[in-house]
Amino acid sequence: MNGTGRDGVGVIEAMRRPLIGRAGPAEFVALALFGLFLAAIEAFDTGQLPVTLRYLYWQMALVGGWVIAALIELFLARRLGDRPVLFAAAQLATMTPPIAVWVSLIEVVVFGSRASAEDIVPLLLDVTTVNVAVIVLAVAVRRFLAPTQRPTAREGVAPPVIRARLPPRLARARLLAVQAEDHYLRIRTEAGSALVLMRLSDALTALKDADGFRVHRSWWVARAAVESARWKDGRGELILADGATAPVSRTYAGGLRDTDWASPAS
């Protein structure tokens, strides 16, 4: 049973692996199946073609279009990869003309059709419609195959956006606290600390799912880092695993005085 499970994971990893640009085998299979569907329903008046040629036409159109789209995506991803809506719009706009040319070549070379200027606008509209469906299909396949979010290899390490700014030794270590110092943050880990140029608000956003607390306007502390707590006059101090003392202001003290530091956040 365990071997089967590992083989299953291996198949999924292979389906994620890029063939061209960022496009992988899973998208190729999905496009081929989509082509079979379009041929079966005789989409866009292709019912006039003989059955074998109709299925061949759709496979050539979609698989060839997939190669064109994958090459264009590789170029666009470097510039718009972090802006998904604009990225999808740009991809649709740039992939449609060359794919329309490819479809025209199929009709001329394979089926002996004659290209004419009056056919180009309807063809562009048809190709755009199919391309919208193809982009949606590709996004769905990638999300389905995306790795499930798992706990990091070591519990309690900083989230990726913070780890990326740390030296490797600290990035691998358990996160203890984040402390604002002017325009910098001191990232405290069990392996030491480092100053990074980052806003506390951005760090707190990244830490929203972490097991810890904001204890002061300039401090966030991991629950597991707290060795002991002292309270006086509505304020407090937390002694951390690295010996540092984190202040607890009145604003946050009320919600922290009765905290069970040994229990994970619910």
PDB file of C-alpha atoms in Angstrom:
ATOM      1  CA  MET A   1       0.000   0.000   0.000  1.00  0.00           C
ATOM      2  CA  ASN A   2       2.790   2.419   0.854  1.00  0.00           C
ATOM      3  CA  GLY A   3       4.515   1.755  -2.437  1.00  0.00           C
ATOM      4  CA  THR A   4       1.321   2.498  -4.312  1.00  0.00           C
ATOM      5  CA  GLY A   5       0.986   5.778  -2.457  1.00  0.00           C
ATOM      6  CA  ARG A   6       4.519   6.802  -3.347  1.00  0.00           C
ATOM      7  CA  ASP A   7       3.931   5.862  -6.983  1.00  0.00           C
ATOM      8  CA  GLY A   8       0.804   8.013  -6.979  1.00  0.00           C
ATOM      9  CA  VAL A   9       2.753  10.977  -5.664  1.00  0.00           C
ATOM     10  CA  GLY A  10       5.395  10.347  -8.332  1.00  0.00           C
ATOM     11  CA  VAL A  11       2.777  10.440 -11.083  1.00  0.00           C
ATOM     12  CA  ILE A  12       1.375  13.710  -9.767  1.00  0.00           C
ATOM     13  CA  GLU A  13       4.852  15.229  -9.601  1.00  0.00           C
ATOM     14  CA  ALA A  14       5.512  14.102 -13.182  1.00  0.00           C
ATOM     15  CA  MET A  15       2.250  15.690 -14.341  1.00  0.00           C
ATOM     16  CA  ARG A  16       3.310  18.981 -12.761  1.00  0.00           C
ATOM     17  CA  ARG A  17       6.741  18.987 -14.396  1.00  0.00           C
ATOM     18  CA  PRO A  18       6.937  21.537 -17.236  1.00  0.00           C
ATOM     19  CA  LEU A  19       7.243  20.346 -20.826  1.00  0.00           C
ATOM     20  CA  ILE A  20       7.318  23.776 -22.430  1.00  0.00           C
ATOM     21  CA  GLY A  21       7.727  26.926 -20.383  1.00  0.00           C
ATOM     22  CA  ARG A  22       5.426  26.427 -17.404  1.00  0.00           C
ATOM     23  CA  ALA A  23       2.988  24.078 -19.177  1.00  0.00           C
ATOM     24  CA  GLY A  24       3.089  20.429 -18.157  1.00  0.00           C
ATOM     25  CA  PRO A  25       1.815  17.015 -19.287  1.00  0.00           C
ATOM     26  CA  ALA A  26      -1.469  17.399 -17.407  1.00  0.00           C
ATOM     27  CA  GLU A  27      -2.405  20.415 -19.533  1.00  0.00           C
ATOM     28  CA  PHE A  28      -1.443  18.540 -22.678  1.00  0.00           C
ATOM     29  CA  VAL A  29      -3.788  15.685 -21.729  1.00  0.00           C
ATOM     30  CA  ALA A  30      -6.580  18.112 -20.771  1.00  0.00           C
ATOM     31  CA  LEU A  31      -6.238  19.920 -24.121  1.00  0.00           C
ATOM     32  CA  ALA A  32      -6.328  16.650 -26.038  1.00  0.00           C
ATOM     33  CA  LEU A  33      -9.516  15.633 -24.229  1.00  0.00           C
ATOM     34  CA  PHE A  34     -10.981  19.071 -24.866  1.00  0.00           C
ATOM     35  CA  GLY A  35     -10.191  18.577 -28.557  1.00  0.00           C
ATOM     36  CA  LEU A  36     -12.066  15.273 -28.538  1.00  0.00           C
ATOM     37  CA  PHE A  37     -15.030  17.030 -26.965  1.00  0.00           C
ATOM     38  CA  LEU A  38     -15.060  19.837 -29.554  1.00  0.00           C
ATOM     39  CA  ALA A  39     -14.821  17.293 -32.358  1.00  0.00           C
ATOM     40  CA  ALA A  40     -17.632  15.224 -30.881  1.00  0.00           C
ATOM     41  CA  ILE A  41     -20.017  18.198 -30.690  1.00  0.00           C
ATOM     42  CA  GLU A  42     -18.920  19.392 -34.168  1.00  0.00           C
ATOM     43  CA  ALA A  43     -18.008  22.806 -32.756  1.00  0.00           C
ATOM     44  CA  PHE A  44     -17.780  25.855 -35.035  1.00  0.00           C
ATOM     45  CA  ASP A  45     -19.360  24.132 -38.042  1.00  0.00           C
ATOM     46  CA  THR A  46     -16.686  21.439 -38.244  1.00  0.00           C
ATOM     47  CA  GLY A  47     -19.397  18.809 -38.672  1.00  0.00           C
ATOM     48  CA  GLN A  48     -18.997  19.183 -42.424  1.00  0.00           C
ATOM     49  CA  LEU A  49     -15.598  17.491 -42.191  1.00  0.00           C
ATOM     50  CA  PRO A  50     -15.304  13.692 -42.351  1.00  0.00           C
ATOM     51  CA  VAL A  51     -15.190  12.219 -38.849  1.00  0.00           C
ATOM     52  CA  THR A  52     -11.504  11.265 -38.928  1.00  0.00           C
ATOM     53  CA  LEU A  53     -10.423  14.612 -40.337  1.00  0.00           C
ATOM     54  CA  ARG A  54     -12.592  16.457 -37.823  1.00  0.00           C
ATOM     55  CA  TYR A  55     -10.904  14.772 -34.879  1.00  0.00           C
ATOM     56  CA  LEU A  56      -7.483  15.294 -36.467  1.00  0.00           C
ATOM     57  CA  TYR A  57      -8.269  18.975 -37.053  1.00  0.00           C
ATOM     58  CA  TRP A  58      -9.152  19.664 -33.437  1.00  0.00           C
ATOM     59  CA  GLN A  59      -6.147  17.810 -32.082  1.00  0.00           C
ATOM     60  CA  MET A  60      -3.788  19.702 -34.366  1.00  0.00           C
ATOM     61  CA  ALA A  61      -5.457  23.026 -33.604  1.00  0.00           C
ATOM     62  CA  LEU A  62      -5.413  22.627 -29.832  1.00  0.00           C
ATOM     63  CA  VAL A  63      -2.067  20.920 -29.370  1.00  0.00           C
ATOM     64  CA  GLY A  64      -0.340  23.293 -31.783  1.00  0.00           C
ATOM     65  CA  GLY A  65      -2.063  26.241 -30.137  1.00  0.00           C
ATOM     66  CA  TRP A  66      -0.942  24.918 -26.748  1.00  0.00           C
ATOM     67  CA  VAL A  67       2.702  24.991 -27.868  1.00  0.00           C
ATOM     68  CA  ILE A  68       2.321  28.575 -29.114  1.00  0.00           C
ATOM     69  CA  ALA A  69       0.584  29.651 -25.896  1.00  0.00           C
ATOM     70  CA  ALA A  70       3.207  27.946 -23.707  1.00  0.00           C
ATOM     71  CA  LEU A  71       6.046  29.772 -25.461  1.00  0.00           C
ATOM     72  CA  ILE A  72       4.265  33.114 -25.154  1.00  0.00           C
ATOM     73  CA  GLU A  73       3.467  32.448 -21.505  1.00  0.00           C
ATOM     74  CA  LEU A  74       7.142  31.882 -20.768  1.00  0.00           C
ATOM     75  CA  PHE A  75       7.882  35.395 -22.019  1.00  0.00           C
ATOM     76  CA  LEU A  76       4.952  37.069 -20.243  1.00  0.00           C
ATOM     77  CA  ALA A  77       5.485  35.283 -16.911  1.00  0.00           C
ATOM     78  CA  ARG A  78       8.773  37.119 -16.376  1.00  0.00           C
ATOM     79  CA  ARG A  79       6.989  40.459 -16.574  1.00  0.00           C
ATOM     80  CA  LEU A  80       3.440  39.878 -15.368  1.00  0.00           C
ATOM     81  CA  GLY A  81       3.646  36.666 -13.355  1.00  0.00           C
ATOM     82  CA  ASP A  82       2.658  38.440 -10.126  1.00  0.00           C
ATOM     83  CA  ARG A  83      -0.419  40.119 -11.708  1.00  0.00           C
ATOM     84  CA  PRO A  84      -2.692  37.206 -12.680  1.00  0.00           C
ATOM     85  CA  VAL A  85      -5.596  39.155 -14.204  1.00  0.00           C
ATOM     86  CA  LEU A  86      -3.385  41.346 -16.387  1.00  0.00           C
ATOM     87  CA  PHE A  87      -1.258  38.300 -17.180  1.00  0.00           C
ATOM     88  CA  ALA A  88      -4.294  36.326 -18.434  1.00  0.00           C
ATOM     89  CA  ALA A  89      -5.539  39.282 -20.499  1.00  0.00           C
ATOM     90  CA  ALA A  90      -2.113  39.834 -22.051  1.00  0.00           C
ATOM     91  CA  GLN A  91      -1.753  36.144 -22.804  1.00  0.00           C
ATOM     92  CA  LEU A  92      -5.149  36.012 -24.501  1.00  0.00           C
ATOM     93  CA  ALA A  93      -4.328  39.076 -26.617  1.00  0.00           C
ATOM     94  CA  THR A  94      -0.887  37.853 -27.675  1.00  0.00           C
ATOM     95  CA  MET A  95      -1.659  34.173 -28.268  1.00  0.00           C
ATOM     96  CA  THR A  96      -4.791  34.650 -30.379  1.00  0.00           C
ATOM     97  CA  PRO A  97      -3.261  36.067 -33.604  1.00  0.00           C
ATOM     98  CA  PRO A  98      -0.486  33.445 -33.994  1.00  0.00           C
ATOM     99  CA  ILE A  99      -2.886  30.623 -33.132  1.00  0.00           C
ATOM    100  CA  ALA A 100      -5.321  31.963 -35.731  1.00  0.00           C
ATOM    101  CA  VAL A 101      -2.489  31.825 -38.263  1.00  0.00           C
ATOM    102  CA  TRP A 102      -1.746  28.238 -37.187  1.00  0.00           C
ATOM    103  CA  VAL A 103      -5.396  27.233 -37.619  1.00  0.00           C
ATOM    104  CA  SER A 104      -5.427  28.862 -41.067  1.00  0.00           C
ATOM    105  CA  LEU A 105      -2.339  26.875 -42.065  1.00  0.00           C
ATOM    106  CA  ILE A 106      -4.016  23.643 -40.953  1.00  0.00           C
ATOM    107  CA  GLU A 107      -7.014  24.420 -43.119  1.00  0.00           C
ATOM    108  CA  VAL A 108      -4.859  25.332 -46.127  1.00  0.00           C
ATOM    109  CA  VAL A 109      -2.104  22.696 -45.927  1.00  0.00           C
ATOM    110  CA  VAL A 110      -3.980  19.729 -44.515  1.00  0.00           C
ATOM    111  CA  PHE A 111      -7.462  20.206 -45.878  1.00  0.00           C
ATOM    112  CA  GLY A 112      -6.766  22.179 -49.036  1.00  0.00           C
ATOM    113  CA  SER A 113      -8.957  25.131 -48.050  1.00  0.00           C
ATOM    114  CA  ARG A 114      -8.366  28.542 -49.579  1.00  0.00           C
ATOM    115  CA  ALA A 115      -7.566  31.409 -47.205  1.00  0.00           C
ATOM    116  CA  SER A 116      -9.361  34.684 -47.763  1.00  0.00           C
ATOM    117  CA  ALA A 117      -9.314  38.069 -46.013  1.00  0.00           C
ATOM    118  CA  GLU A 118     -13.026  37.927 -45.257  1.00  0.00           C
ATOM    119  CA  ASP A 119     -12.531  34.778 -43.176  1.00  0.00           C
ATOM    120  CA  ILE A 120      -9.978  36.290 -40.807  1.00  0.00           C
ATOM    121  CA  VAL A 121     -12.372  38.190 -38.502  1.00  0.00           C
ATOM    122  CA  PRO A 122     -14.722  35.233 -37.873  1.00  0.00           C
ATOM    123  CA  LEU A 123     -11.668  33.023 -37.372  1.00  0.00           C
ATOM    124  CA  LEU A 124     -10.182  35.411 -34.806  1.00  0.00           C
ATOM    125  CA  LEU A 125     -13.471  35.448 -32.919  1.00  0.00           C
ATOM    126  CA  ASP A 126     -13.646  31.649 -32.937  1.00  0.00           C
ATOM    127  CA  VAL A 127     -10.029  31.310 -31.809  1.00  0.00           C
ATOM    128  CA  THR A 128     -10.565  33.876 -29.041  1.00  0.00           C
ATOM    129  CA  THR A 129     -13.544  31.908 -27.735  1.00  0.00           C
ATOM    130  CA  VAL A 130     -11.563  28.672 -27.650  1.00  0.00           C
ATOM    131  CA  ASN A 131      -8.554  30.411 -26.106  1.00  0.00           C
ATOM    132  CA  VAL A 132     -10.640  31.741 -23.217  1.00  0.00           C
ATOM    133  CA  ALA A 133     -11.755  28.187 -22.503  1.00  0.00           C
ATOM    134  CA  VAL A 134      -8.162  26.935 -22.812  1.00  0.00           C
ATOM    135  CA  ILE A 135      -6.844  29.505 -20.311  1.00  0.00           C
ATOM    136  CA  VAL A 136      -9.588  28.633 -17.838  1.00  0.00           C
ATOM    137  CA  LEU A 137      -8.830  24.935 -18.328  1.00  0.00           C
ATOM    138  CA  ALA A 138      -5.095  25.448 -17.793  1.00  0.00           C
ATOM    139  CA  VAL A 139      -5.679  27.423 -14.592  1.00  0.00           C
ATOM    140  CA  ALA A 140      -8.049  24.718 -13.303  1.00  0.00           C
ATOM    141  CA  VAL A 141      -5.554  21.942 -14.048  1.00  0.00           C
ATOM    142  CA  ARG A 142      -2.682  23.785 -12.349  1.00  0.00           C
ATOM    143  CA  ARG A 143      -4.739  24.519  -9.259  1.00  0.00           C
ATOM    144  CA  PHE A 144      -5.873  20.905  -9.075  1.00  0.00           C
ATOM    145  CA  LEU A 145      -2.274  19.692  -9.265  1.00  0.00           C
ATOM    146  CA  ALA A 146      -0.838  22.411  -7.028  1.00  0.00           C
ATOM    147  CA  PRO A 147       1.008  20.978  -4.006  1.00  0.00           C
ATOM    148  CA  THR A 148      -1.145  20.850  -0.914  1.00  0.00           C
ATOM    149  CA  GLN A 149       0.055  23.312   1.678  1.00  0.00           C
ATOM    150  CA  ARG A 150       1.930  21.254   4.220  1.00  0.00           C
ATOM    151  CA  PRO A 151       3.666  22.253   7.427  1.00  0.00           C
ATOM    152  CA  THR A 152       7.178  23.429   6.779  1.00  0.00           C
ATOM    153  CA  ALA A 153       9.949  20.879   7.165  1.00  0.00           C
ATOM    154  CA  ARG A 154      10.524  22.328  10.617  1.00  0.00           C
ATOM    155  CA  GLU A 155       7.590  23.578  12.642  1.00  0.00           C
ATOM    156  CA  GLY A 156       7.687  27.210  13.595  1.00  0.00           C
ATOM    157  CA  VAL A 157       9.978  28.583  10.892  1.00  0.00           C
ATOM    158  CA  ALA A 158       9.195  32.014   9.490  1.00  0.00           C
ATOM    159  CA  PRO A 159       6.780  32.325   6.544  1.00  0.00           C
ATOM    160  CA  PRO A 160       8.383  32.408   3.071  1.00  0.00           C
ATOM    161  CA  VAL A 161       8.244  36.194   2.618  1.00  0.00           C
ATOM    162  CA  ILE A 162      10.344  36.612   5.767  1.00  0.00           C
ATOM    163  CA  ARG A 163      12.606  33.590   5.210  1.00  0.00           C
ATOM    164  CA  ALA A 164      13.549  34.959   1.796  1.00  0.00           C
ATOM    165  CA  ARG A 165      15.238  37.922   3.503  1.00  0.00           C
ATOM    166  CA  LEU A 166      17.219  35.847   5.994  1.00  0.00           C
ATOM    167  CA  PRO A 167      20.555  34.067   5.633  1.00  0.00           C
ATOM    168  CA  PRO A 168      20.047  30.302   5.194  1.00  0.00           C
ATOM    169  CA  ARG A 169      21.100  29.433   8.753  1.00  0.00           C
ATOM    170  CA  LEU A 170      18.417  31.685  10.212  1.00  0.00           C
ATOM    171  CA  ALA A 171      15.811  30.871   7.562  1.00  0.00           C
ATOM    172  CA  ARG A 172      15.926  27.210   8.628  1.00  0.00           C
ATOM    173  CA  ALA A 173      15.647  28.010  12.331  1.00  0.00           C
ATOM    174  CA  ARG A 174      12.528  28.261  14.472  1.00  0.00           C
ATOM    175  CA  LEU A 175      11.113  31.793  14.559  1.00  0.00           C
ATOM    176  CA  LEU A 176      10.990  33.366  18.017  1.00  0.00           C
ATOM    177  CA  ALA A 177       9.950  36.965  17.520  1.00  0.00           C
ATOM    178  CA  VAL A 178       9.786  39.921  15.170  1.00  0.00           C
ATOM    179  CA  GLN A 179      10.822  43.309  16.553  1.00  0.00           C
ATOM    180  CA  ALA A 180      10.515  46.668  14.788  1.00  0.00           C
ATOM    181  CA  GLU A 181      13.621  48.853  14.882  1.00  0.00           C
ATOM    182  CA  ASP A 182      13.132  52.129  12.987  1.00  0.00           C
ATOM    183  CA  HIS A 183      12.611  51.149   9.333  1.00  0.00           C
ATOM    184  CA  TYR A 184      13.934  47.646   9.891  1.00  0.00           C
ATOM    185  CA  LEU A 185      12.735  44.478  11.556  1.00  0.00           C
ATOM    186  CA  ARG A 186      14.887  42.344  13.802  1.00  0.00           C
ATOM    187  CA  ILE A 187      13.965  38.749  13.077  1.00  0.00           C
ATOM    188  CA  ARG A 188      14.779  36.642  16.123  1.00  0.00           C
ATOM    189  CA  THR A 189      15.273  32.907  15.640  1.00  0.00           C
ATOM    190  CA  GLU A 190      16.702  30.147  17.803  1.00  0.00           C
ATOM    191  CA  ALA A 191      19.870  30.360  15.658  1.00  0.00           C
ATOM    192  CA  GLY A 192      20.334  34.099  16.111  1.00  0.00           C
ATOM    193  CA  SER A 193      18.843  37.301  14.758  1.00  0.00           C
ATOM    194  CA  ALA A 194      19.147  39.557  11.733  1.00  0.00           C
ATOM    195  CA  LEU A 195      17.943  42.979  10.645  1.00  0.00           C
ATOM    196  CA  VAL A 196      15.887  43.061   7.463  1.00  0.00           C
ATOM    197  CA  LEU A 197      14.371  45.963   5.573  1.00  0.00           C
ATOM    198  CA  MET A 198      10.659  45.288   5.882  1.00  0.00           C
ATOM    199  CA  ARG A 199       7.553  46.938   7.321  1.00  0.00           C
ATOM    200  CA  LEU A 200       6.047  45.420  10.452  1.00  0.00           C
ATOM    201  CA  SER A 201       2.590  45.549   8.850  1.00  0.00           C
ATOM    202  CA  ASP A 202       3.824  43.353   5.991  1.00  0.00           C
ATOM    203  CA  ALA A 203       5.404  40.916   8.426  1.00  0.00           C
ATOM    204  CA  LEU A 204       2.208  40.732  10.475  1.00  0.00           C
ATOM    205  CA  THR A 205       0.227  39.960   7.338  1.00  0.00           C
ATOM    206  CA  ALA A 206       2.600  37.114   6.533  1.00  0.00           C
ATOM    207  CA  LEU A 207       2.335  35.856  10.113  1.00  0.00           C
ATOM    208  CA  LYS A 208      -1.466  35.928  10.310  1.00  0.00           C
ATOM    209  CA  ASP A 209      -1.713  32.118  10.352  1.00  0.00           C
ATOM    210  CA  ALA A 210       1.334  31.558  12.554  1.00  0.00           C
ATOM    211  CA  ASP A 211       0.976  30.450  16.170  1.00  0.00           C
ATOM    212  CA  GLY A 212       1.918  33.650  17.914  1.00  0.00           C
ATOM    213  CA  PHE A 213       0.729  37.041  19.115  1.00  0.00           C
ATOM    214  CA  ARG A 214       1.277  40.712  18.623  1.00  0.00           C
ATOM    215  CA  VAL A 215       2.217  41.873  22.102  1.00  0.00           C
ATOM    216  CA  HIS A 216       3.283  45.456  21.486  1.00  0.00           C
ATOM    217  CA  ARG A 217       3.091  48.005  18.689  1.00  0.00           C
ATOM    218  CA  SER A 218       6.604  46.948  17.688  1.00  0.00           C
ATOM    219  CA  TRP A 219       6.675  43.245  18.678  1.00  0.00           C
ATOM    220  CA  TRP A 220       5.253  39.927  17.496  1.00  0.00           C
ATOM    221  CA  VAL A 221       6.134  36.828  19.523  1.00  0.00           C
ATOM    222  CA  ALA A 222       5.790  33.133  18.694  1.00  0.00           C
ATOM    223  CA  ARG A 223       3.857  31.222  21.355  1.00  0.00           C
ATOM    224  CA  ALA A 224       6.481  28.479  21.599  1.00  0.00           C
ATOM    225  CA  ALA A 225       9.225  31.079  22.173  1.00  0.00           C
ATOM    226  CA  VAL A 226       7.811  32.232  25.525  1.00  0.00           C
ATOM    227  CA  GLU A 227       9.735  30.843  28.502  1.00  0.00           C
ATOM    228  CA  SER A 228       7.992  32.875  31.201  1.00  0.00           C
ATOM    229  CA  ALA A 229       5.712  35.877  31.653  1.00  0.00           C
ATOM    230  CA  ARG A 230       5.686  38.668  34.252  1.00  0.00           C
ATOM    231  CA  TRP A 231       2.767  41.043  34.809  1.00  0.00           C
ATOM    232  CA  LYS A 232       2.610  44.359  36.641  1.00  0.00           C
ATOM    233  CA  ASP A 233       0.350  47.420  36.513  1.00  0.00           C
ATOM    234  CA  GLY A 234      -1.541  46.230  33.448  1.00  0.00           C
ATOM    235  CA  ARG A 235       1.599  45.611  31.456  1.00  0.00           C
ATOM    236  CA  GLY A 236       3.830  42.598  31.071  1.00  0.00           C
ATOM    237  CA  GLU A 237       7.116  41.169  29.950  1.00  0.00           C
ATOM    238  CA  LEU A 238       7.715  37.924  28.128  1.00  0.00           C
ATOM    239  CA  ILE A 239      11.041  36.167  28.528  1.00  0.00           C
ATOM    240  CA  LEU A 240      11.879  34.458  25.265  1.00  0.00           C
ATOM    241  CA  ALA A 241      13.895  31.353  24.510  1.00  0.00           C
ATOM    242  CA  ASP A 242      16.873  33.425  23.340  1.00  0.00           C
ATOM    243  CA  GLY A 243      16.937  35.437  26.562  1.00  0.00           C
ATOM    244  CA  ALA A 244      15.334  38.527  25.036  1.00  0.00           C
ATOM    245  CA  THR A 245      12.540  40.324  26.878  1.00  0.00           C
ATOM    246  CA  ALA A 246       9.491  41.320  24.856  1.00  0.00           C
ATOM    247  CA  PRO A 247       7.286  44.054  26.360  1.00  0.00           C
ATOM    248  CA  VAL A 248       3.530  43.547  26.521  1.00  0.00           C
ATOM    249  CA  SER A 249       1.670  46.842  26.326  1.00  0.00           C
ATOM    250  CA  ARG A 250      -1.662  47.549  28.032  1.00  0.00           C
ATOM    251  CA  THR A 251      -3.365  47.288  24.640  1.00  0.00           C
ATOM    252  CA  TYR A 252      -2.474  43.613  24.308  1.00  0.00           C
ATOM    253  CA  ALA A 253      -1.992  42.564  27.921  1.00  0.00           C
ATOM    254  CA  GLY A 254      -5.682  41.954  28.614  1.00  0.00           C
ATOM    255  CA  GLY A 255      -5.919  39.252  25.988  1.00  0.00           C
ATOM    256  CA  LEU A 256      -2.627  37.612  26.928  1.00  0.00           C
ATOM    257  CA  ARG A 257      -2.616  37.430  30.743  1.00  0.00           C
ATOM    258  CA  ASP A 258      -4.590  34.157  30.804  1.00  0.00           C
ATOM    259  CA  THR A 259      -2.929  32.625  27.772  1.00  0.00           C
ATOM    260  CA  ASP A 260      -1.950  28.989  28.047  1.00  0.00           C
ATOM    261  CA  TRP A 261       1.461  29.346  26.467  1.00  0.00           C
ATOM    262  CA  ALA A 262       1.889  25.580  26.152  1.00  0.00           C
ATOM    263  CA  SER A 263      -1.225  25.117  24.007  1.00  0.00           C
ATOM    264  CA  PRO A 264      -1.399  25.942  20.301  1.00  0.00           C
ATOM    265  CA  ALA A 265      -3.797  28.631  19.196  1.00  0.00           C
ATOM    266  CA  SER A 266      -7.262  27.336  18.419  1.00  0.00           C
TER     267      SER A 266
END
